[in-house]
PDB file of C-alpha atoms in Angstrom:
ATOM      1  CA  MET A1398     194.859  60.744  84.306  1.00 77.00           C
ATOM      2  CA  GLU A1399     196.529  57.970  86.287  1.00 86.00           C
ATOM      3  CA  TYR A1400     198.076  54.766  84.978  1.00 89.00           C
ATOM      4  CA  LEU A1401     200.587  52.003  85.645  1.00 91.00           C
ATOM      5  CA  CYS A1402     203.699  52.748  83.610  1.00 93.00           C
ATOM      6  CA  ASN A1403     205.945  50.089  82.103  1.00 94.00           C
ATOM      7  CA  ASN A1404     206.197  51.703  78.685  1.00 94.00           C
ATOM      8  CA  CYS A1405     209.996  51.876  78.444  1.00 96.00           C
ATOM      9  CA  PRO A1406     212.687  49.246  79.110  1.00 97.00           C
ATOM     10  CA  ARG A1407     213.223  50.542  82.648  1.00 96.00           C
ATOM     11  CA  ILE A1408     210.006  48.736  83.702  1.00 95.00           C
ATOM     12  CA  CYS A1409     209.523  51.084  86.669  1.00 93.00           C
ATOM     13  CA  ASN A1410     206.101  49.520  87.416  1.00 93.00           C
ATOM     14  CA  ILE A1411     204.839  52.693  89.089  1.00 90.00           C
ATOM     15  CA  ILE A1412     201.510  54.434  89.174  1.00 91.00           C
ATOM     16  CA  ARG A1413     201.952  57.653  87.229  1.00 89.00           C
ATOM     17  CA  ASN A1414     199.917  60.497  88.675  1.00 86.00           C
ATOM     18  CA  LYS A1415     200.593  64.172  89.384  1.00 71.00           C
ATOM     19  CA  ALA A1416     203.774  63.373  91.304  1.00 68.00           C
ATOM     20  CA  GLY A1417     206.906  62.750  89.271  1.00 74.00           C
ATOM     21  CA  ASP A1418     208.368  59.289  89.779  1.00 77.00           C
ATOM     22  CA  GLY A1419     210.304  56.538  88.050  1.00 88.00           C
ATOM     23  CA  VAL A1420     213.529  57.007  86.101  1.00 92.00           C
ATOM     24  CA  CYS A1421     212.070  59.804  83.976  1.00 93.00           C
ATOM     25  CA  LYS A1422     210.822  61.712  87.073  1.00 90.00           C
ATOM     26  CA  MET A1423     207.617  62.666  85.292  1.00 93.00           C
ATOM     27  CA  GLY A1424     203.972  62.519  86.332  1.00 93.00           C
ATOM     28  CA  ALA A1425     200.998  61.303  84.301  1.00 93.00           C
ATOM     29  CA  ASP A1426     200.395  64.448  82.214  1.00 95.00           C
ATOM     30  CA  ALA A1427     202.740  65.287  79.380  1.00 96.00           C
ATOM     31  CA  VAL A1428     205.290  67.988  80.238  1.00 96.00           C
ATOM     32  CA  ILE A1429     206.357  70.174  77.331  1.00 97.00           C
ATOM     33  CA  ALA A1430     209.168  72.733  77.030  1.00 97.00           C
ATOM     34  CA  ARG A1431     208.483  74.036  73.531  1.00 98.00           C
ATOM     35  CA  ALA A1432     206.007  73.565  70.670  1.00 98.00           C
ATOM     36  CA  ALA A1433     206.844  75.456  67.482  1.00 98.00           C
ATOM     37  CA  PRO A1434     207.753  75.074  63.801  1.00 98.00           C
ATOM     38  CA  HIS A1435     211.255  73.628  63.606  1.00 97.00           C
ATOM     39  CA  PHE A1436     213.518  73.941  60.578  1.00 96.00           C
ATOM     40  CA  ASP A1437     216.625  71.986  61.610  1.00 92.00           C
ATOM     41  CA  GLU A1438     215.391  68.435  61.023  1.00 96.00           C
ATOM     42  CA  GLU A1439     216.177  66.391  57.915  1.00 97.00           C
ATOM     43  CA  PRO A1440     214.919  68.139  54.735  1.00 98.00           C
ATOM     44  CA  VAL A1441     212.178  65.554  54.133  1.00 98.00           C
ATOM     45  CA  ILE A1442     210.798  66.402  57.583  1.00 98.00           C
ATOM     46  CA  SER A1443     211.353  70.163  57.873  1.00 98.00           C
ATOM     47  CA  GLY A1444     210.484  70.969  54.265  1.00 98.00           C
ATOM     48  CA  THR A1445     209.866  74.654  53.590  1.00 98.00           C
ATOM     49  CA  ARG A1446     207.308  75.363  56.327  1.00 98.00           C
ATOM     50  CA  GLY A1447     208.915  73.495  59.179  1.00 98.00           C
ATOM     51  CA  SER A1448     208.124  70.484  61.307  1.00 98.00           C
ATOM     52  CA  GLY A1449     205.675  70.950  64.175  1.00 98.00           C
ATOM     53  CA  ALA A1450     208.110  70.004  66.928  1.00 98.00           C
ATOM     54  CA  VAL A1451     206.686  69.260  70.374  1.00 98.00           C
ATOM     55  CA  PHE A1452     209.558  68.876  72.859  1.00 98.00           C
ATOM     56  CA  PHE A1453     208.674  66.656  75.826  1.00 97.00           C
ATOM     57  CA  SER A1454     210.507  66.964  79.134  1.00 96.00           C
ATOM     58  CA  GLY A1455     212.069  64.153  81.137  1.00 95.00           C
ATOM     59  CA  CYS A1456     213.676  61.026  79.719  1.00 95.00           C
ATOM     60  CA  ALA A1457     214.158  57.345  80.477  1.00 94.00           C
ATOM     61  CA  LEU A1458     217.753  57.554  79.263  1.00 96.00           C
ATOM     62  CA  ARG A1459     220.411  59.310  81.315  1.00 94.00           C
ATOM     63  CA  CYS A1460     222.700  60.435  78.485  1.00 97.00           C
ATOM     64  CA  ARG A1461     225.536  62.433  80.015  1.00 96.00           C
ATOM     65  CA  PHE A1462     226.062  64.353  76.778  1.00 96.00           C
ATOM     66  CA  CYS A1463     222.411  65.172  76.064  1.00 95.00           C
ATOM     67  CA  GLN A1464     222.081  68.245  73.865  1.00 89.00           C
ATOM     68  CA  ASN A1465     218.718  69.013  75.526  1.00 90.00           C
ATOM     69  CA  TYR A1466     220.015  68.489  79.064  1.00 90.00           C
ATOM     70  CA  ASP A1467     217.866  71.165  80.722  1.00 89.00           C
ATOM     71  CA  ILE A1468     214.656  69.437  79.763  1.00 94.00           C
ATOM     72  CA  SER A1469     215.717  65.771  79.687  1.00 94.00           C
ATOM     73  CA  HIS A1470     217.551  65.806  83.025  1.00 92.00           C
ATOM     74  CA  GLY A1471     216.340  69.045  84.576  1.00 90.00           C
ATOM     75  CA  GLY A1472     212.695  68.432  83.744  1.00 91.00           C
ATOM     76  CA  PHE A1473     212.004  72.017  82.708  1.00 94.00           C
ATOM     77  CA  GLY A1474     208.587  72.355  81.123  1.00 96.00           C
ATOM     78  CA  ARG A1475     204.884  72.807  81.769  1.00 96.00           C
ATOM     79  CA  PRO A1476     202.314  70.032  82.338  1.00 95.00           C
ATOM     80  CA  VAL A1477     199.717  69.847  79.580  1.00 96.00           C
ATOM     81  CA  SER A1478     196.465  67.889  79.549  1.00 96.00           C
ATOM     82  CA  VAL A1479     195.302  65.683  76.687  1.00 97.00           C
ATOM     83  CA  GLU A1480     193.107  68.560  75.513  1.00 96.00           C
ATOM     84  CA  GLY A1481     196.134  70.827  75.716  1.00 97.00           C
ATOM     85  CA  LEU A1482     198.056  68.464  73.450  1.00 98.00           C
ATOM     86  CA  LYS A1483     195.236  68.578  70.927  1.00 98.00           C
ATOM     87  CA  HIS A1484     195.325  72.394  70.995  1.00 97.00           C
ATOM     88  CA  ILE A1485     199.066  72.331  70.406  1.00 98.00           C
ATOM     89  CA  TYR A1486     198.673  70.110  67.349  1.00 98.00           C
ATOM     90  CA  SER A1487     195.874  72.273  65.955  1.00 98.00           C
ATOM     91  CA  ASN A1488     197.851  75.450  66.472  1.00 98.00           C
ATOM     92  CA  LEU A1489     200.925  74.056  64.737  1.00 98.00           C
ATOM     93  CA  ILE A1490     198.917  72.687  61.807  1.00 98.00           C
ATOM     94  CA  ALA A1491     197.263  76.107  61.445  1.00 98.00           C
ATOM     95  CA  GLN A1492     200.771  77.577  61.089  1.00 98.00           C
ATOM     96  CA  GLY A1493     201.328  75.325  58.081  1.00 98.00           C
ATOM     97  CA  VAL A1494     203.769  72.739  59.446  1.00 98.00           C
ATOM     98  CA  HIS A1495     204.284  69.584  57.381  1.00 98.00           C
ATOM     99  CA  ASN A1496     203.918  67.177  60.289  1.00 98.00           C
ATOM    100  CA  ILE A1497     203.587  66.878  64.057  1.00 98.00           C
ATOM    101  CA  ASN A1498     206.984  65.886  65.415  1.00 98.00           C
ATOM    102  CA  LEU A1499     206.854  64.329  68.898  1.00 98.00           C
ATOM    103  CA  VAL A1500     210.358  64.754  70.316  1.00 98.00           C
ATOM    104  CA  ASN A1501     211.368  62.311  73.085  1.00 97.00           C
ATOM    105  CA  PRO A1502     207.799  61.094  73.641  1.00 98.00           C
ATOM    106  CA  THR A1503     208.212  57.518  74.905  1.00 97.00           C
ATOM    107  CA  HIS A1504     207.491  58.101  78.592  1.00 95.00           C
ATOM    108  CA  PHE A1505     204.231  59.912  77.726  1.00 96.00           C
ATOM    109  CA  VAL A1506     202.676  57.216  75.554  1.00 97.00           C
ATOM    110  CA  GLU A1507     199.356  57.215  77.430  1.00 96.00           C
ATOM    111  CA  PRO A1508     198.415  60.902  77.034  1.00 97.00           C
ATOM    112  CA  ILE A1509     199.845  60.979  73.500  1.00 98.00           C
ATOM    113  CA  LEU A1510     197.719  58.052  72.354  1.00 98.00           C
ATOM    114  CA  ALA A1511     194.663  59.682  73.899  1.00 97.00           C
ATOM    115  CA  SER A1512     195.452  62.945  72.091  1.00 98.00           C
ATOM    116  CA  LEU A1513     195.718  61.176  68.715  1.00 98.00           C
ATOM    117  CA  GLU A1514     192.483  59.183  68.886  1.00 97.00           C
ATOM    118  CA  GLU A1515     190.764  61.369  66.291  1.00 96.00           C
ATOM    119  CA  GLY A1516     193.728  61.403  63.915  1.00 96.00           C
ATOM    120  CA  LEU A1517     195.497  64.397  62.358  1.00 98.00           C
ATOM    121  CA  SER A1518     195.573  65.890  58.871  1.00 98.00           C
ATOM    122  CA  VAL A1519     199.377  65.644  58.716  1.00 98.00           C
ATOM    123  CA  PRO A1520     201.779  62.759  59.454  1.00 98.00           C
ATOM    124  CA  VAL A1521     202.853  62.135  63.045  1.00 98.00           C
ATOM    125  CA  VAL A1522     206.614  61.705  63.563  1.00 98.00           C
ATOM    126  CA  TRP A1523     207.818  59.631  66.540  1.00 98.00           C
ATOM    127  CA  ASN A1524     211.222  61.227  67.258  1.00 98.00           C
ATOM    128  CA  SER A1525     212.809  59.144  70.004  1.00 98.00           C
ATOM    129  CA  GLY A1526     216.043  57.998  71.599  1.00 98.00           C
ATOM    130  CA  GLY A1527     215.412  54.451  70.394  1.00 98.00           C
ATOM    131  CA  TYR A1528     215.337  52.963  73.906  1.00 98.00           C
ATOM    132  CA  GLU A1529     211.868  51.484  73.714  1.00 97.00           C
ATOM    133  CA  ARG A1530     209.891  48.281  74.130  1.00 98.00           C
ATOM    134  CA  VAL A1531     208.464  46.492  71.107  1.00 98.00           C
ATOM    135  CA  GLU A1532     205.162  46.241  72.976  1.00 98.00           C
ATOM    136  CA  THR A1533     204.975  50.025  73.216  1.00 98.00           C
ATOM    137  CA  ILE A1534     205.809  50.566  69.547  1.00 98.00           C
ATOM    138  CA  ARG A1535     203.045  48.139  68.565  1.00 98.00           C
ATOM    139  CA  ARG A1536     200.535  50.333  70.382  1.00 97.00           C
ATOM    140  CA  LEU A1537     201.392  53.202  68.018  1.00 98.00           C
ATOM    141  CA  GLY A1538     200.252  51.336  64.916  1.00 95.00           C
ATOM    142  CA  GLY A1539     197.846  53.382  62.821  1.00 93.00           C
ATOM    143  CA  ARG A1540     198.576  56.636  64.622  1.00 97.00           C
ATOM    144  CA  VAL A1541     202.275  57.180  63.886  1.00 98.00           C
ATOM    145  CA  ARG A1542     203.341  57.122  60.231  1.00 97.00           C
ATOM    146  CA  VAL A1543     206.980  58.203  60.511  1.00 98.00           C
ATOM    147  CA  PHE A1544     209.586  56.943  62.976  1.00 98.00           C
ATOM    148  CA  LEU A1545     212.765  58.937  63.613  1.00 98.00           C
ATOM    149  CA  PRO A1546     214.666  56.918  66.244  1.00 98.00           C
ATOM    150  CA  ASP A1547     218.242  57.273  67.393  1.00 98.00           C
ATOM    151  CA  LEU A1548     220.481  54.258  67.336  1.00 98.00           C
ATOM    152  CA  LYS A1549     223.124  55.529  69.708  1.00 98.00           C
ATOM    153  CA  TYR A1550     225.212  52.471  70.524  1.00 98.00           C
ATOM    154  CA  ARG A1551     226.127  48.988  69.410  1.00 98.00           C
ATOM    155  CA  PHE A1552     228.316  48.088  72.382  1.00 98.00           C
ATOM    156  CA  GLU A1553     227.236  47.666  76.009  1.00 98.00           C
ATOM    157  CA  ASP A1554     230.181  49.517  77.576  1.00 97.00           C
ATOM    158  CA  ALA A1555     229.362  52.851  75.939  1.00 97.00           C
ATOM    159  CA  ALA A1556     225.624  52.456  76.528  1.00 98.00           C
ATOM    160  CA  ALA A1557     226.218  51.803  80.228  1.00 98.00           C
ATOM    161  CA  ARG A1558     228.852  54.506  80.726  1.00 97.00           C
ATOM    162  CA  TYR A1559     227.229  57.283  78.736  1.00 97.00           C
ATOM    163  CA  SER A1560     223.481  56.595  79.134  1.00 97.00           C
ATOM    164  CA  GLY A1561     223.110  54.272  82.108  1.00 97.00           C
ATOM    165  CA  ALA A1562     221.480  51.633  79.891  1.00 98.00           C
ATOM    166  CA  ARG A1563     223.694  48.594  79.286  1.00 98.00           C
ATOM    167  CA  ASP A1564     220.799  46.894  77.497  1.00 98.00           C
ATOM    168  CA  TYR A1565     220.294  49.802  75.074  1.00 98.00           C
ATOM    169  CA  PHE A1566     221.093  47.978  71.832  1.00 98.00           C
ATOM    170  CA  ARG A1567     219.040  44.909  72.691  1.00 98.00           C
ATOM    171  CA  PHE A1568     215.912  46.999  73.144  1.00 98.00           C
ATOM    172  CA  ALA A1569     216.603  49.642  70.490  1.00 98.00           C
ATOM    173  CA  SER A1570     217.378  47.146  67.734  1.00 98.00           C
ATOM    174  CA  ALA A1571     214.161  45.209  68.357  1.00 98.00           C
ATOM    175  CA  ALA A1572     212.072  48.390  68.614  1.00 98.00           C
ATOM    176  CA  ILE A1573     213.459  49.857  65.387  1.00 98.00           C
ATOM    177  CA  ALA A1574     212.859  46.583  63.557  1.00 98.00           C
ATOM    178  CA  GLU A1575     209.219  46.781  64.692  1.00 98.00           C
ATOM    179  CA  MET A1576     208.986  50.372  63.482  1.00 98.00           C
ATOM    180  CA  LEU A1577     210.126  49.286  60.025  1.00 98.00           C
ATOM    181  CA  ARG A1578     207.725  46.344  60.033  1.00 98.00           C
ATOM    182  CA  GLN A1579     204.868  48.767  60.647  1.00 97.00           C
ATOM    183  CA  THR A1580     205.759  51.382  58.037  1.00 98.00           C
ATOM    184  CA  GLY A1581     207.684  49.594  55.323  1.00 97.00           C
ATOM    185  CA  PRO A1582     210.210  51.549  53.189  1.00 97.00           C
ATOM    186  CA  VAL A1583     210.273  55.356  53.181  1.00 98.00           C
ATOM    187  CA  VAL A1584     207.526  56.982  51.119  1.00 98.00           C
ATOM    188  CA  LEU A1585     207.769  60.610  49.967  1.00 98.00           C
ATOM    189  CA  ASP A1586     205.049  62.776  48.463  1.00 98.00           C
ATOM    190  CA  LYS A1587     205.369  64.754  45.217  1.00 98.00           C
ATOM    191  CA  ASP A1588     207.083  67.585  47.120  1.00 97.00           C
ATOM    192  CA  GLY A1589     209.732  65.283  48.585  1.00 98.00           C
ATOM    193  CA  LEU A1590     208.249  65.239  52.098  1.00 98.00           C
ATOM    194  CA  ILE A1591     208.138  62.040  54.091  1.00 98.00           C
ATOM    195  CA  GLN A1592     204.715  60.466  54.510  1.00 98.00           C
ATOM    196  CA  SER A1593     205.707  57.178  56.103  1.00 98.00           C
ATOM    197  CA  GLY A1594     208.789  55.128  56.902  1.00 98.00           C
ATOM    198  CA  VAL A1595     211.796  55.007  59.216  1.00 98.00           C
ATOM    199  CA  ILE A1596     214.855  57.263  59.317  1.00 98.00           C
ATOM    200  CA  VAL A1597     217.464  56.010  61.782  1.00 98.00           C
ATOM    201  CA  ARG A1598     219.630  58.700  63.292  1.00 98.00           C
ATOM    202  CA  HIS A1599     223.133  58.066  64.573  1.00 98.00           C
ATOM    203  CA  LEU A1600     225.194  60.747  66.302  1.00 98.00           C
ATOM    204  CA  ILE A1601     228.928  60.207  65.889  1.00 98.00           C
ATOM    205  CA  LEU A1602     230.592  60.566  69.295  1.00 98.00           C
ATOM    206  CA  PRO A1603     234.230  61.617  69.706  1.00 98.00           C
ATOM    207  CA  GLY A1604     236.485  58.653  70.367  1.00 98.00           C
ATOM    208  CA  ARG A1605     233.845  56.113  69.227  1.00 98.00           C
ATOM    209  CA  VAL A1606     234.576  55.548  65.531  1.00 98.00           C
ATOM    210  CA  GLU A1607     234.336  51.759  65.857  1.00 98.00           C
ATOM    211  CA  GLU A1608     231.016  52.151  67.648  1.00 98.00           C
ATOM    212  CA  SER A1609     229.619  54.164  64.750  1.00 98.00           C
ATOM    213  CA  LYS A1610     230.912  51.677  62.198  1.00 98.00           C
ATOM    214  CA  ALA A1611     229.260  48.813  64.095  1.00 98.00           C
ATOM    215  CA  VAL A1612     225.953  50.683  64.233  1.00 98.00           C
ATOM    216  CA  LEU A1613     226.073  51.257  60.477  1.00 98.00           C
ATOM    217  CA  ASP A1614     226.980  47.612  59.864  1.00 98.00           C
ATOM    218  CA  TRP A1615     223.839  46.517  61.721  1.00 98.00           C
ATOM    219  CA  ILE A1616     221.590  48.984  59.881  1.00 98.00           C
ATOM    220  CA  ALA A1617     222.932  47.829  56.514  1.00 98.00           C
ATOM    221  CA  ALA A1618     222.361  44.164  57.383  1.00 98.00           C
ATOM    222  CA  GLU A1619     219.043  44.345  59.230  1.00 98.00           C
ATOM    223  CA  LEU A1620     217.006  47.363  58.074  1.00 98.00           C
ATOM    224  CA  PRO A1621     216.380  47.215  54.316  1.00 96.00           C
ATOM    225  CA  GLY A1622     214.155  50.112  53.313  1.00 96.00           C
ATOM    226  CA  ALA A1623     215.093  52.364  56.227  1.00 98.00           C
ATOM    227  CA  TRP A1624     217.009  55.570  55.641  1.00 98.00           C
ATOM    228  CA  VAL A1625     220.016  56.710  57.664  1.00 98.00           C
ATOM    229  CA  SER A1626     220.743  60.153  59.055  1.00 98.00           C
ATOM    230  CA  LEU A1627     224.388  60.366  60.084  1.00 98.00           C
ATOM    231  CA  MET A1628     224.819  63.266  62.473  1.00 97.00           C
ATOM    232  CA  ALA A1629     227.995  65.189  63.264  1.00 96.00           C
ATOM    233  CA  GLN A1630     226.514  67.931  65.441  1.00 93.00           C
ATOM    234  CA  TYR A1631     227.986  66.728  68.747  1.00 95.00           C
ATOM    235  CA  VAL A1632     228.830  69.591  71.091  1.00 94.00           C
ATOM    236  CA  PRO A1633     230.167  68.910  74.621  1.00 95.00           C
ATOM    237  CA  MET A1634     227.214  69.627  76.890  1.00 92.00           C
ATOM    238  CA  GLY A1635     225.544  68.205  79.956  1.00 92.00           C
ATOM    239  CA  ASN A1636     227.756  66.270  82.391  1.00 93.00           C
ATOM    240  CA  VAL A1637     230.740  65.098  80.334  1.00 96.00           C
ATOM    241  CA  ARG A1638     233.661  66.430  82.331  1.00 94.00           C
ATOM    242  CA  GLY A1639     236.278  63.714  82.625  1.00 95.00           C
ATOM    243  CA  VAL A1640     234.242  61.238  80.568  1.00 96.00           C
ATOM    244  CA  ASP A1641     236.544  59.708  77.940  1.00 96.00           C
ATOM    245  CA  ALA A1642     236.683  61.897  74.816  1.00 97.00           C
ATOM    246  CA  LEU A1643     233.268  63.485  75.326  1.00 97.00           C
ATOM    247  CA  GLU A1644     234.826  66.747  76.514  1.00 96.00           C
ATOM    248  CA  ARG A1645     235.902  67.546  72.953  1.00 96.00           C
ATOM    249  CA  ARG A1646     234.292  67.755  69.534  1.00 96.00           C
ATOM    250  CA  LEU A1647     234.742  65.364  66.645  1.00 97.00           C
ATOM    251  CA  THR A1648     237.954  65.514  64.655  1.00 97.00           C
ATOM    252  CA  GLN A1649     237.955  65.623  60.875  1.00 97.00           C
ATOM    253  CA  ASP A1650     239.650  62.208  60.758  1.00 98.00           C
ATOM    254  CA  GLU A1651     236.914  60.646  62.924  1.00 98.00           C
ATOM    255  CA  TYR A1652     234.201  62.170  60.809  1.00 98.00           C
ATOM    256  CA  ASP A1653     235.796  61.079  57.533  1.00 98.00           C
ATOM    257  CA  ALA A1654     236.305  57.505  58.761  1.00 98.00           C
ATOM    258  CA  VAL A1655     232.630  57.067  59.634  1.00 98.00           C
ATOM    259  CA  VAL A1656     231.328  58.753  56.477  1.00 98.00           C
ATOM    260  CA  ASP A1657     233.618  56.617  54.320  1.00 98.00           C
ATOM    261  CA  HIS A1658     232.290  53.495  56.047  1.00 98.00           C
ATOM    262  CA  LEU A1659     228.701  54.586  55.444  1.00 98.00           C
ATOM    263  CA  PHE A1660     229.246  54.846  51.704  1.00 97.00           C
ATOM    264  CA  ALA A1661     231.307  51.649  51.586  1.00 98.00           C
ATOM    265  CA  LEU A1662     228.255  49.846  52.971  1.00 98.00           C
ATOM    266  CA  GLY A1663     226.084  51.307  50.219  1.00 97.00           C
ATOM    267  CA  LEU A1664     223.879  53.257  52.651  1.00 97.00           C
ATOM    268  CA  GLU A1665     223.027  55.999  50.181  1.00 92.00           C
ATOM    269  CA  ASP A1666     219.407  56.677  51.163  1.00 97.00           C
ATOM    270  CA  GLY A1667     219.395  59.370  53.804  1.00 98.00           C
ATOM    271  CA  PHE A1668     221.503  62.262  54.974  1.00 98.00           C
ATOM    272  CA  VAL A1669     225.025  63.064  56.093  1.00 97.00           C
ATOM    273  CA  GLN A1670     225.482  66.111  58.291  1.00 95.00           C
ATOM    274  CA  GLU A1671     228.504  68.307  57.702  1.00 93.00           C
ATOM    275  CA  LEU A1672     231.043  68.487  60.501  1.00 92.00           C
ATOM    276  CA  SER A1673     230.634  72.285  60.559  1.00 82.00           C
ATOM    277  CA  SER A1674     227.068  71.773  61.872  1.00 75.00           C
ATOM    278  CA  ALA A1675     228.386  71.204  65.404  1.00 63.00           C
ATOM    279  CA  GLU A1676     227.179  74.516  66.799  1.00 67.00           C
ATOM    280  CA  GLU A1677     225.006  75.330  69.808  1.00 64.00           C
ATOM    281  CA  LYS A1678     222.817  77.589  67.678  1.00 61.00           C
ATOM    282  CA  TYR A1679     221.020  74.485  66.411  1.00 66.00           C
ATOM    283  CA  ILE A1680     219.727  73.700  69.909  1.00 79.00           C
ATOM    284  CA  PRO A1681     216.186  75.114  70.308  1.00 88.00           C
ATOM    285  CA  ARG A1682     215.293  77.649  72.975  1.00 91.00           C
ATOM    286  CA  PHE A1683     213.305  75.886  75.649  1.00 95.00           C
ATOM    287  CA  ASP A1684     211.197  78.812  76.796  1.00 95.00           C
ATOM    288  CA  LEU A1685     207.643  77.378  76.768  1.00 97.00           C
ATOM    289  CA  THR A1686     206.930  78.815  73.320  1.00 97.00           C
ATOM    290  CA  GLY A1687     203.601  77.420  72.134  1.00 97.00           C
ATOM    291  CA  VAL A1688     202.836  75.638  75.415  1.00 97.00           C
ATOM    292  CA  PRO A1689     199.392  76.541  76.830  1.00 94.00           C
ATOM    293  CA  LYS A1690     198.801  77.273  80.482  1.00 88.00           C
ATOM    294  CA  GLU A1691     196.550  74.880  82.352  1.00 70.00           C
ATOM    295  CA  ASP A1692     193.489  77.127  82.178  1.00 54.00           C
ATOM    296  CA  GLU A1693     193.888  78.078  78.489  1.00 60.00           C
ATOM    297  CA  THR A1694     191.538  76.490  75.976  1.00 47.00           C
ATOM    298  CA  ARG A1695     192.674  78.625  73.065  1.00 45.00           C
ATOM    299  CA  PHE A1696     196.061  80.116  72.319  1.00 40.00           C
ATOM    300  CA  THR A1697     198.031  81.471  69.397  1.00 38.00           C
TER     301      THR A1697
END
């Protein structure tokens, strides 16, 4: 597979082939670090049997605090063909997962779309950092039923300093609005599992209470029908030494201020993570579990 890649807002305009290039430093084939049932997503996604999480390596964002730093910045993972992706989905579905959860998939749109041409028997979840082009999201119509984007920032200074993307909110806000246009309000099945819709995640960062409030203000005003997942699991990781307050965890006062604002806005559909959830044990082991080797056509 070889293709011209302008799928994310970086507009690298490069030919993606076997060599890694562009901001994400990835080649044409998807690179995966782990593919396994995952139980630490929102309850409507993880359910009782887990979400079939496929963790893609590389990233168009350069978040200094990334909780998956080894794969997003370090690029750890194994290249997988389109057929390999199909095998991964089949294997996860055979294990009983409720959905196929594509984690940080944006820079691999081409092989992912090819792998989903025949459709799946469970919903596909697009679990992204939110930094996407509307044009790319439109290409997912009919193949992705659930969107789980981050909305990390409202202000340009934090987006530039922490993720190297001053234009983050401009692109993320438009992309998330398109996601909601495609899916409409959240729909659950009789077991309380999500079948379609948008859940917007926001990770509260230490020292950025006003940022979080501004993000929630925008969601309340612009995304009727979307759910909110307010996350408090920040743990200092990656390259945060000397970067503002990112070297520490959230304080109780910061957490309470943002949660109080959420409820004051009437954003009651969704989830609020407890502050005690900020533990490294929730970060998956990126050890190539469930990732086939290049010459494997069947695996368990």
